XYZ file of C-alpha atoms in Angstrom:
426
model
C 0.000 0.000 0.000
C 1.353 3.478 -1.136
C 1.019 6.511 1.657
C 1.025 10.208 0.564
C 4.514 11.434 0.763
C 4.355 13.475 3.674
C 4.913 17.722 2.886
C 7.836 19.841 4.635
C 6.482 22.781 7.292
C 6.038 25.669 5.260
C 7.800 29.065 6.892
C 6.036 32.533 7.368
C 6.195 35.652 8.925
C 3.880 34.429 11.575
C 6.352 31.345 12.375
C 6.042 27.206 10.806
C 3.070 26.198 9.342
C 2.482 22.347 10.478
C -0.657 21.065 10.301
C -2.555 21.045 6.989
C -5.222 24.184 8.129
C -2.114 26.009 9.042
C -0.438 25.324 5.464
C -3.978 25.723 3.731
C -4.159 29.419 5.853
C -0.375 30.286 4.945
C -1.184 29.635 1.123
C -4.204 31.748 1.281
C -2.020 34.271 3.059
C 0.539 34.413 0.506
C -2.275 34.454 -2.420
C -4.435 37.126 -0.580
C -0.853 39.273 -1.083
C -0.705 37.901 -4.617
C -4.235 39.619 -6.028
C -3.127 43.100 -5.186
C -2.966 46.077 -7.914
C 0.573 47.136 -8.516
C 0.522 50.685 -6.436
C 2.322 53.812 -8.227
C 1.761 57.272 -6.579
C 4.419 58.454 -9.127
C 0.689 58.375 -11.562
C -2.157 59.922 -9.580
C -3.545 61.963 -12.378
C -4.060 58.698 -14.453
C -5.643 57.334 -11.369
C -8.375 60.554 -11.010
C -9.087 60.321 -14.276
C -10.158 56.551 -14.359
C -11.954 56.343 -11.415
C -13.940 60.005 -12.383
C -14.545 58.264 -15.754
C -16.419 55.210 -14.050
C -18.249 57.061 -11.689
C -19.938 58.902 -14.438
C -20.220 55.849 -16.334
C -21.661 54.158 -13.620
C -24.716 56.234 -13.250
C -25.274 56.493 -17.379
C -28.129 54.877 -19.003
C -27.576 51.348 -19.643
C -27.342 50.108 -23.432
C -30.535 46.933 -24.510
C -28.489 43.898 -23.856
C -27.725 41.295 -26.552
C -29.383 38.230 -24.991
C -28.451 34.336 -25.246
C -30.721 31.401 -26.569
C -31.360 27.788 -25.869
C -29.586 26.725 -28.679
C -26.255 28.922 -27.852
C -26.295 27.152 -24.458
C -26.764 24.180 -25.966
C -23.522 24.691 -27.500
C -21.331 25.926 -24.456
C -22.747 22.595 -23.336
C -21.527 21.115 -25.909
C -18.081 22.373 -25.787
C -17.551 21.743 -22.010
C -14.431 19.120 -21.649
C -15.786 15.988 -19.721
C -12.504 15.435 -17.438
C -12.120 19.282 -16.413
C -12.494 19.257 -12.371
C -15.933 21.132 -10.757
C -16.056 23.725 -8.950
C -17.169 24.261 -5.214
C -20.859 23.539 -6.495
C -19.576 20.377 -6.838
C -21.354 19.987 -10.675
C -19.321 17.482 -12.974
C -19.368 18.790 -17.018
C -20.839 15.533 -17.783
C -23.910 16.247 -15.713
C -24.945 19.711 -17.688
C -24.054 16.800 -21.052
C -27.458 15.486 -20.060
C -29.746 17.971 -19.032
C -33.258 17.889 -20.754
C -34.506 20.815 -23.410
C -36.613 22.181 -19.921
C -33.650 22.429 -17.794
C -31.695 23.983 -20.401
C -34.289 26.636 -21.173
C -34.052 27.617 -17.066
C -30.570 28.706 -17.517
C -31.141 30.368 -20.779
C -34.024 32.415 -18.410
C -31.019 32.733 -15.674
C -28.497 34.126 -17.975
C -30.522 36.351 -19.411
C -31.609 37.750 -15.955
C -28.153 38.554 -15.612
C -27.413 40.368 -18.559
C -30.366 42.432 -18.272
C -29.743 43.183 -14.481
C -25.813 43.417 -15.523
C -25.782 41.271 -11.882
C -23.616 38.374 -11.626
C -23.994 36.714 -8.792
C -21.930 36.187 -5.284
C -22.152 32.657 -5.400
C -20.004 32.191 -8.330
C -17.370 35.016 -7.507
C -15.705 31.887 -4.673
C -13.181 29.990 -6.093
C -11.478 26.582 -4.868
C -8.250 27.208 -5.189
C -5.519 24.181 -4.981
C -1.540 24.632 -4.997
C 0.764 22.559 -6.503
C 4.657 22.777 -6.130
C 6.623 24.669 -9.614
C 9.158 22.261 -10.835
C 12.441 23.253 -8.888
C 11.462 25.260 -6.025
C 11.294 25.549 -2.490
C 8.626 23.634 -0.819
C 8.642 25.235 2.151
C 7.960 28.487 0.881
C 4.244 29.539 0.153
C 5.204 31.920 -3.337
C 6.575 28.042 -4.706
C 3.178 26.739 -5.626
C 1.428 27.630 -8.234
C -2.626 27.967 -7.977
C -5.071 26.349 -9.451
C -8.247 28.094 -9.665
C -11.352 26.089 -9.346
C -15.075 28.140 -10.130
C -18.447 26.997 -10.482
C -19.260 25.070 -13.444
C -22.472 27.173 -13.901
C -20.642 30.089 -13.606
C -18.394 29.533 -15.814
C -21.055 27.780 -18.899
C -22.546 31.511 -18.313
C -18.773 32.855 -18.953
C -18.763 30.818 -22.203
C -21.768 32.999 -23.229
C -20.325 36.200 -22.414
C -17.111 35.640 -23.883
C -18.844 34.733 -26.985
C -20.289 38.302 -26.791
C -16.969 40.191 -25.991
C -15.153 38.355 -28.836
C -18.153 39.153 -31.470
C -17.236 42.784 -30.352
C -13.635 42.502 -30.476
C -13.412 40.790 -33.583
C -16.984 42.252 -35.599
C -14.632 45.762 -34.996
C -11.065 45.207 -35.255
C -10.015 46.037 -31.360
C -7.094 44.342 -31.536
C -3.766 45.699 -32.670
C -2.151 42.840 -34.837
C 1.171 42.219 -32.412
C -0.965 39.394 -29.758
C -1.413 36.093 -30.518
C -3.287 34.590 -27.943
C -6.535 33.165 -27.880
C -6.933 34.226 -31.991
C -7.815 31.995 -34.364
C -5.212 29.850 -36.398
C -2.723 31.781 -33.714
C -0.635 29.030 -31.542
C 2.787 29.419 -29.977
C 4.490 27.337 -32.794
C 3.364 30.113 -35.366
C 4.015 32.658 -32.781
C 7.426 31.633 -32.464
C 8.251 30.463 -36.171
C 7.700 34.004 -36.415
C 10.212 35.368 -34.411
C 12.660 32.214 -35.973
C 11.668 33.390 -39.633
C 12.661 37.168 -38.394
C 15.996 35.981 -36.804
C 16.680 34.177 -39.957
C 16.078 36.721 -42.405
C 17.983 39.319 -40.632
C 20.833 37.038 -40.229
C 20.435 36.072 -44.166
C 21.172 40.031 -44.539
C 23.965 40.810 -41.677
C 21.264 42.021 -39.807
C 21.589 41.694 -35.783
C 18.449 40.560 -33.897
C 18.187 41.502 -30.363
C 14.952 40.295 -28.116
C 14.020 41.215 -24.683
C 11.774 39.128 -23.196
C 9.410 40.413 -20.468
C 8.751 38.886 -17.001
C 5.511 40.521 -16.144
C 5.178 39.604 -12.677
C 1.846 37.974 -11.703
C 0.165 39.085 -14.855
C -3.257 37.859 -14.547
C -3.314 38.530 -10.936
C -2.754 41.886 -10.668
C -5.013 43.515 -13.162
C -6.114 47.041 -12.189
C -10.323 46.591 -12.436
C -11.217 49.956 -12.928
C -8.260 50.289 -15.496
C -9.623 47.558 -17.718
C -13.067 48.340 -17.025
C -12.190 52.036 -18.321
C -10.528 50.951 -21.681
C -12.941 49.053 -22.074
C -15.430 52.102 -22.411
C -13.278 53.644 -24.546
C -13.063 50.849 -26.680
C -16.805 51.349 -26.683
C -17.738 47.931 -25.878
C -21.783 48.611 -25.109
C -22.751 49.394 -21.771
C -24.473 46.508 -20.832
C -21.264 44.471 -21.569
C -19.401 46.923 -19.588
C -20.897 46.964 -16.185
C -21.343 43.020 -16.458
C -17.991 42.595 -16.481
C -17.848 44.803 -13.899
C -20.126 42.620 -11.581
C -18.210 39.539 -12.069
C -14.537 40.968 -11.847
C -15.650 42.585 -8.326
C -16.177 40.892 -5.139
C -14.022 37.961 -5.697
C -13.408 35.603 -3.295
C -10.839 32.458 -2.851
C -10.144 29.790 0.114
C -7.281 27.347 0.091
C -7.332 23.674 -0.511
C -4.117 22.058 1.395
C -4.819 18.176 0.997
C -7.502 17.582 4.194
C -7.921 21.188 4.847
C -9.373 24.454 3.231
C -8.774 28.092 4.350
C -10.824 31.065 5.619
C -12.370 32.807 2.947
C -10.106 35.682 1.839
C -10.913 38.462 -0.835
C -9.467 38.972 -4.418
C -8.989 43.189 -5.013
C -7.403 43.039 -8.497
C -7.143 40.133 -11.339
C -8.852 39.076 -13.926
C -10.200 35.803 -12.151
C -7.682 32.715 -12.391
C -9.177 30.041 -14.298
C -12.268 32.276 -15.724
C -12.433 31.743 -19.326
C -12.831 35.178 -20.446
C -9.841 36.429 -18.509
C -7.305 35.702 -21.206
C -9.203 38.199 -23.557
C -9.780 40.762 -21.045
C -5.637 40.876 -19.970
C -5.133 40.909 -23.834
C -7.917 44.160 -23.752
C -5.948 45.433 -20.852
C -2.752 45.782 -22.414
C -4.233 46.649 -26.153
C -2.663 49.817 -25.798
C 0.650 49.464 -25.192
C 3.161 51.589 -26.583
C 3.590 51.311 -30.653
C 7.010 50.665 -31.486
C 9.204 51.992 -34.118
C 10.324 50.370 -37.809
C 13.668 49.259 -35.787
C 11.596 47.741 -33.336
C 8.393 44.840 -33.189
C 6.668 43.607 -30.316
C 5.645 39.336 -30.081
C 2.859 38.945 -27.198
C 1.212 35.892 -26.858
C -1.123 36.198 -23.636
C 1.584 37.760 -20.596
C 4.392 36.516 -22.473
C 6.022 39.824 -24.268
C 9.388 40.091 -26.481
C 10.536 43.032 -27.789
C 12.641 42.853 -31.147
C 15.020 45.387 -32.453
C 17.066 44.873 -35.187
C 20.148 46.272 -36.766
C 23.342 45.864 -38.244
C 25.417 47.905 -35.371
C 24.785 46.521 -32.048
C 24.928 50.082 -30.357
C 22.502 50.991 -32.478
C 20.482 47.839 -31.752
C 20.554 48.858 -28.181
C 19.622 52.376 -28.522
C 16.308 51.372 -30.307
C 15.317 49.256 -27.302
C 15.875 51.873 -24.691
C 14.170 54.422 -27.442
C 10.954 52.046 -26.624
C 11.571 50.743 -23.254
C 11.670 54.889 -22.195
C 7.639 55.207 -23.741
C 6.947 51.501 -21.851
C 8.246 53.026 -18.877
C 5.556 55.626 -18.708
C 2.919 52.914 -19.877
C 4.021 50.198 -17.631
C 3.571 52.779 -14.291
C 0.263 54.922 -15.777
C -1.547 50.794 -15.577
C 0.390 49.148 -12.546
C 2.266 46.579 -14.031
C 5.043 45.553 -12.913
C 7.775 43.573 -14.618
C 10.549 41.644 -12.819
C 14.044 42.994 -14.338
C 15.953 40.455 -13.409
C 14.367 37.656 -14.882
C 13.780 39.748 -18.035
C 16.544 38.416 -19.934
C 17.795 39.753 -23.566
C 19.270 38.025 -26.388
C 21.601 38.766 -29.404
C 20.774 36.381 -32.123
C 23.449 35.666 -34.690
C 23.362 32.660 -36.820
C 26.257 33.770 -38.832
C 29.692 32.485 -37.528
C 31.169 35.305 -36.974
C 31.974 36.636 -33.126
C 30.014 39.189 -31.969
C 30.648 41.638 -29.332
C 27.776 41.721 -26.642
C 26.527 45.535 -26.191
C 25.953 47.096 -23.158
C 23.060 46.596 -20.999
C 19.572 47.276 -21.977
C 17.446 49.209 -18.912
C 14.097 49.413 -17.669
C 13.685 51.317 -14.619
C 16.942 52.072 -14.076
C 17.863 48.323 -13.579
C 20.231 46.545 -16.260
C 18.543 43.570 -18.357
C 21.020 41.046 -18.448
C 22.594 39.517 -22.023
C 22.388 35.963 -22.318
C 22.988 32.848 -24.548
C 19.889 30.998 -24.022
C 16.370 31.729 -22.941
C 12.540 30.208 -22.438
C 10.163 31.578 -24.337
C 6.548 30.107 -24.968
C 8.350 26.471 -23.505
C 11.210 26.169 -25.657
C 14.593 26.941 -25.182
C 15.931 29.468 -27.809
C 19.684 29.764 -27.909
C 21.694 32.665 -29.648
C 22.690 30.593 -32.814
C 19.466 29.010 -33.022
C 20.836 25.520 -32.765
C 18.318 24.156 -30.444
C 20.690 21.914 -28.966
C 19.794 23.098 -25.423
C 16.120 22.687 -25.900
C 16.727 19.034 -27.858
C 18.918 17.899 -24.803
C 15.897 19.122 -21.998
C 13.817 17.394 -23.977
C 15.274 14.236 -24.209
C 16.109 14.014 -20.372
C 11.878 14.841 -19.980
C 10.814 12.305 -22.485
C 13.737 9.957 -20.045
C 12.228 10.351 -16.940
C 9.091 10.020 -18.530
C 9.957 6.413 -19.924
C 11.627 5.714 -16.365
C 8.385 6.242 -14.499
C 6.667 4.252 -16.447
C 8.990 1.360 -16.377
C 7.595 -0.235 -13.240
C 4.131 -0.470 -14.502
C 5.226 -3.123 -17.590
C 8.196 -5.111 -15.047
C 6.967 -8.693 -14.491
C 6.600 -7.854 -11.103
C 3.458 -5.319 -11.836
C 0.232 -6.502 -10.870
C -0.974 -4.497 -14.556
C -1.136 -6.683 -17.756
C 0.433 -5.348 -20.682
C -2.777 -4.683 -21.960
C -3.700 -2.375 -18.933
C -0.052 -0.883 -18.762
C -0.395 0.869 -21.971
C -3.835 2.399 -21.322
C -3.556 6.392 -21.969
């Protein structure tokens, strides 16, 4: 018989956490810090102007809503992926898989209430939130584990309708500049990044330097400023009703804790864009819509909170002037909308697939703080290396698909208790 490998004490201000309520309480501590807005009084005239913005929007005549129908639902319903966890209501996908034409037509009733009332309810604003341990941390620190966000699954068949009626908006008018990937159609990481390849290579083909920064946004999802997005949003002119809908979910979140037998106090959310919602992906990518343009020496590659800036050149001074050209205008940007991005794991890369040795420059900076030069760097899960060998990223994967092979080694011995036939089952 196989016992849970037993967890380390996890440390905090207060002391050791020991028992599981104490670790479930110290994770909800350390998340409860997590879902904060980034806080710059070096920008309190962008701040008056947002907040007198929405409270003039707030008291403006609401626009007719667009509403759903039975046979929209019927589709969300469709769409929902059988294995995907429930919520604290406790409702598996499969069970909404087989609910009659009358039951369906009550939540077509319900999520219409909503949109007319632009009232989303309490009930579904509580998420379950479990923590697992990142690959190579500590695991006695709380900040090591990375959350899981659990919501209600009727919640979130109702977010599948709104989303559907946010993208109709974005896409019906062209809101989004051409530079993010994310959540598009026909717009995956492999294109996104044999893109940036394709531009390496071409430069390289003539003597052109290509030099990347890639962009740690710290705790992107998480630390969303609400009344910021909900006031591009308005001058995006997304209709009213949309608006202040949005507006009633994203506010008055709540989370508790899962730690194995025991779940946390109930602790509030006051920024993000709701981990795990499905429309929170398009609403960061809203959020950050406006972003600085860069110049014809420089690109931008987003996909989601993953952001590389390209310059390219055939001097490498010059290379590094055109970055700090932009990073002075993302400054501003960065501080006006609180987000914050973590310098030091920011790294920057000259790519040079010509033989030739190249001198490195000197240091990009963004706030004042050097970005670092490097040989190889993750972006979008691979590896990239200067040369564009992939030999780095080739090697890691090897040693994963290893370990992989090794783990299941035990389940096909003669000494498992599995037939073959069982063994292989995905």
């Amino acid at each position: 018989m196989r016992f849970p490998t037993p967890s380390p004490p996890l440390v905090t201000p207060g002391g050791l956490a020991l028992s599981d309520s104490e670790k479930a309480e110290a994770l909800a501590d350390s998340l409860k810090a997590q879902f904060q807005p980034v806080n710059d009084p070096s920008v309190p005239a962008v701040i008056e102007k947002v907040n007198e913005a929405m409270r003039a929007y707030s008291s403006a005549p609401t626009s007719e809503p667009k509403l759903t129908n039975p046979t929209e639902v019927q589709d969300a319903i469709r769409g929902l992926i059988v294995g995907k966890a429930p919520g604290p209501d406790g409702i598996p996908n499969r069970t909404l898989k087989h609910l009659p034409l009358s039951a369906v037509s009550l939540l077509v009733v319900l999520f219409n209430a909503i949109l007319r009332t632009q009232y989303y309810q309490a009930a579904w604003k509580h998420a379950r939130v479990f923590s697992i341990l990142k690959p190579g941390k500590d695991p006695t620190l709380p900040s090591s584990y990375r959350p899981i966000s659990l919501l209600d699954t009727i919640g979130k068949l109702f977010e599948k309708i709104l989303l559907s009626m946010i993208l109709c908006e974005v896409s019906g008018r062209g809101l989004l500049r051409n530079e993010p990937f994310a959540f598009r159609p026909k717009h995956s990481t492999s294109l996104q990044l044999a893109r940036l390849v394709e531009r390496v290579s071409r430069n390289s083909e003539e003597r052109r330097l290509t030099g990347a920064v890639f962009l740690d946004v710290a705790k992107a999802f998480d630390t969303v400023w609400v009344d910021g997005l909900l006031y591009k949003l308005t001058i995006l002119n997304f209709p009213s009703y949309l608006v202040k809908t949005i507006s009633s979910y994203l506010n008055g979140r709540k989370f508790e804790a899962s730690f194995q037998s025991a779940t946390s106090t109930s602790r509030r959310m006051r920024a993000c864009v709701a981990q795990g919602g499905i429309i929170s992906p398009v609403l960061f990518k809203l959020y950050v819509n406006d972003m600085p343009s860069p110049s014809r020496h420089v690109e931008l590659s987003l996909y989601a909170d993953d952001t590389a800036v390209i310059a390219t050149s055939r001097q490498p001074a010059l290379l590094v002037e055109y970055l700090d050209t932009y990073f002075s205008d993302l400054e501003r940007w960065l501080s006006e909308w609180r987000i914050a991005i973590r310098v030091s794991k920011s790294p920057a890369m000259l790519f040079a697939k010509t033989g030739r040795r190249i001198l490195k420059p000197r240091s990009v900076q963004l706030f004042g703080e050097p970005i670092q030069w490097v040989d190889d760097a993750r972006y979008l899960g691979v590896t990239l290396d200067k040369r564009l060998t992939w030999s780095k990223h080739i090697d890691q994967a090897r040693k994963k698909g290893a370990q992989r092979l090794g783990e299941l080694g035990p389940l096909q011995n003669r000494r498992s208790c599995l037939s073959i036939r069982n063994g292989i089952l995905p």
